[in-house]
Amino acid sequence: MLSIRVNKKTYRVDVEPETPLLWVIRDTIGLTGTKYSCGLGLCGACTVHLNGKAIRSCLTPVSQAAGQEITTIEGLSADSQHPTQIAWREGDVPECGYCQSGQIMAAAALLSRNSTPTDADIDREITNLCRCGTYARIRQGIHRAAQIAAGR
Amino acid sequence: MTTQGMSRRQFVVTTLAVGGGFALGISFSEKQIEGAASSSQISGRPWESLAGKSDVEVGPWLMIAPDDTVTIRIGQSEMGQGVITSCAKMVAEELECDWSKVRAEYVSVNRHFRENKVYKRLATISSSSVRLGRPYLQQAGASARERLMAAAAQSWGAARTELTVKDGVITHTPTGRMLRYGQVAQKAAAIHLPEEPKIKTPEQFTLIKKPTKLLDVPLKVNGSATYGIDVRVPGMLYAAAKASPVFQGKVKSYNADAVKNRPGVHSVLEFGGDEIEAGVAVVADSYWHAKTALDALTIEWDEGSHGNDSSEEYFKNSRTALDDPGAKVVTKKGDPEGVLRGASHVVEAIYEVPYLDHAVMEPFNCTAQVTPDRVDIWAGSQNPEDATIGAAKITGVPLDNIYFHNCFLGGGFGRRGNQDDIRQGVAIAKQLGGRPVKVIWSRQETTQHGHYRPMRTSRFRAALGPDGMPLAWHTRVIGMDENFSLGDQRSPGDDEQLIRGLHKLPYFSQTELFDYHLRKSHVPTGAWTSVGRSQNEFFLETFVDELAHSIGKDPYRYRRALLDANLEFPFAKNWIQVLDAVADNSGWAKQLSAGTGMGIAIGDSRRITRTEITICATVATVSVSKEGRVRVERLDVAMDTGPFLVNPLAAERQAEMQAAMGVAATLFQEITIEKGRVIQANFDTLPLLKPREMPEVKVQFVRATDNPIAGIGEEIIGWVAPAICNAVFAATGKRIRSLPLKNHDLTAA
């Protein structure tokens, strides 16, 4: 039995300690906003926050998350009003949308550390893959989210 | 183990709603509509009806609530192209409702079959959602509008001619009295029109043509959009599946005992059958348990007769086939072979392009529950109709008792129209005594069991006269595995996929021959964005570039001259307009720094079985480093819109998607067959375009023709590869005749 906190709720999960956090979140707890795409940490669709830092949950054993604070896309804001979510809606960023939970979590983590990221910062920090080519909109979305956060 | 899934009662309620397909007197709580605070106008589970107990159907396509909310039903599948929004717009354009009050849900596939295909067609393929859907969607909206107007007219004892409507509010002009749609819907539902109204022509559009925000976006920023892989139903098991690595192979043996006692494992079973690759699945209480057990299972395969096949061998055989006799002739004008034999200036080139995978972000999956009397399937499909028919064949359950619940698709690109995911999922579920199971393919399985864009080889030969104009032009194509079926669009045995795009030369040539050979392999193939055209479009637009350069002519001006001279080509002037636009926008012929080049390509996505076209031209600006690394800096796209685009915003996004897909394919993607199986596995060996590799994409819409265009879903990608490679030539002097670019040495001499 392991105890993890996801979106400020405590869950006791009966899983093997080496189970990737991704599958505990999706199958055991039932939060499916965090996605499986490659399973090798190459694409970032599985990005969640571990104590506020972006991690790829497909490569993180759940044992590493024991007693830590996990935030998934569902817990990023109470009402979908995180600056990234507002900016993503404004800019119609998602196409198929499958990568976007990961993109938003990566962007939110960046903005929490750097409130005015430059294009070079984004190049370096946001490496999540997208098959539908929304990269330009993601970049614009991050800049817009920074503006929105500053305007508050 | 702690789980949070749907309660059984919730599940039962959902099922009833889907089964009924229209207002059933069951009221759904706000929780059904995820992210309500951000006003999503679609349920996170798009197969669920949003119907409340007071929603009234005014025809099968839409419901109206007392508060004037309009719920429009969508027959096509959302995969990021914005089809839900576009289809809703086509209905709403005629309905004259308040767009801010529009919601959308998928049609009930079950009802479609029960009511004699009431929703016309449920395939999302062939750039057809607008082209084929618009007439009946507009009609559905117009019909509902007239019934509502008639209801108001009846209420007032007034004549229809005295009424106007705007944003769902009907006004009796002489008196100023008003009624809202919500107030007359009940009455309208019972009205039969003596005559169906005419639909609007494009000049009358007020909602169509406007850029419109996508209705599904709010669901995709908070995790509430349900893709097939996310589906959870009570009592659900999970399965990890592995099909024969060599296509058409069989399962020889496996030792289920080795994994049966692993945690959570329920069973180990085989699947196979008609149009189902044979394989083994481990069923367990979670995907991780299933997957790790499957990985631990040693399976012996009977590889069949293709265990030594390779794409290297196929390419070799295709080159040989270029000289095989008996090529099938598609087009012949005059005696080009004779002219070529005697000509002094001949340009000849052989081109080769590889198999390509769709690389959808959402790995393949299917959730299914099979009982003797009923089948439920949850998956993202581009063809729920075919999926249902396939399920009926496998289970023997009649169509009326099959419920296909369509989801959001995490990428389609043609891949989710083959139904192999559905057939396998149903075949597995059929063995589980009525328990639902979610089957997931790992990324590796998804990559290695695709339905690939076929590889293709061609040889082009042209003779040029002293003025540079073609005297003869012989195109020969060697196709592989083109005879896959595509739902309602064609039947197998038809070679149309192979010859589209080349069957009529847009460029002038005094004599002309186009012929082909079709060869087969055991590799499964299917529709990849633009189906049979991307290969031919690379070939043609590269070759005409080679012709231009062989006589020192600017490739933009040369194309212009060949179009201008082709008096048999009715759209030559329209092409020239689009070509001029892209040359202008891109700053063609401006001085570029060393190592940078621009390349141009144009086409109209012509198909033999379709008269509509979409003229599109692209200029790629590319830089090539001294070490031979290619960077696509910018893609300028000029696209004819015809009299309208349903949603210009969606069209722009299509250009961005097709740019990304085309650039990745051109720079570094290929599917290689060795020992009868696909070598590539995950995003390390089949890379996606990285953020820094995305070019700037600038789209300009041009009005070049007066007829509605063919579509936009596949009409841009074909010119990305040749524009890039033509630019590489301009930058380096190296001509690219095979893809991807990573296989070429472009280091500076």
mmCIF file with all atom_site columns, C-alpha atoms in Angstrom, chain B residues 2 130 328 364 394 428 575:
data_model
loop_
_atom_site.group_PDB
_atom_site.id
_atom_site.type_symbol
_atom_site.label_atom_id
_atom_site.label_alt_id
_atom_site.label_comp_id
_atom_site.label_asym_id
_atom_site.label_entity_id
_atom_site.label_seq_id
_atom_site.pdbx_PDB_ins_code
_atom_site.Cartn_x
_atom_site.Cartn_y
_atom_site.Cartn_z
_atom_site.occupancy
_atom_site.B_iso_or_equiv
_atom_site.pdbx_formal_charge
_atom_site.auth_seq_id
_atom_site.auth_comp_id
_atom_site.auth_asym_id
_atom_site.auth_atom_id
_atom_site.pdbx_PDB_model_num
ATOM 1 C CA . THR B 1 2   ? -8.767  2.327   -5.046  1.00 0.00 ? 2   THR B CA 1
ATOM 2 C CA . VAL B 1 130 ? -17.960 19.724  -46.076 1.00 0.00 ? 130 VAL B CA 1
ATOM 3 C CA . LYS B 1 328 ? -1.239  -0.224  -67.986 1.00 0.00 ? 328 LYS B CA 1
ATOM 4 C CA . PHE B 1 364 ? -4.344  2.328   -30.819 1.00 0.00 ? 364 PHE B CA 1
ATOM 5 C CA . ILE B 1 394 ? -17.541 -11.015 -35.842 1.00 0.00 ? 394 ILE B CA 1
ATOM 6 C CA . ILE B 1 428 ? -10.962 -10.212 -27.705 1.00 0.00 ? 428 ILE B CA 1
ATOM 7 C CA . TRP B 1 575 ? -3.482  27.882  -61.149 1.00 0.00 ? 575 TRP B CA 1
#
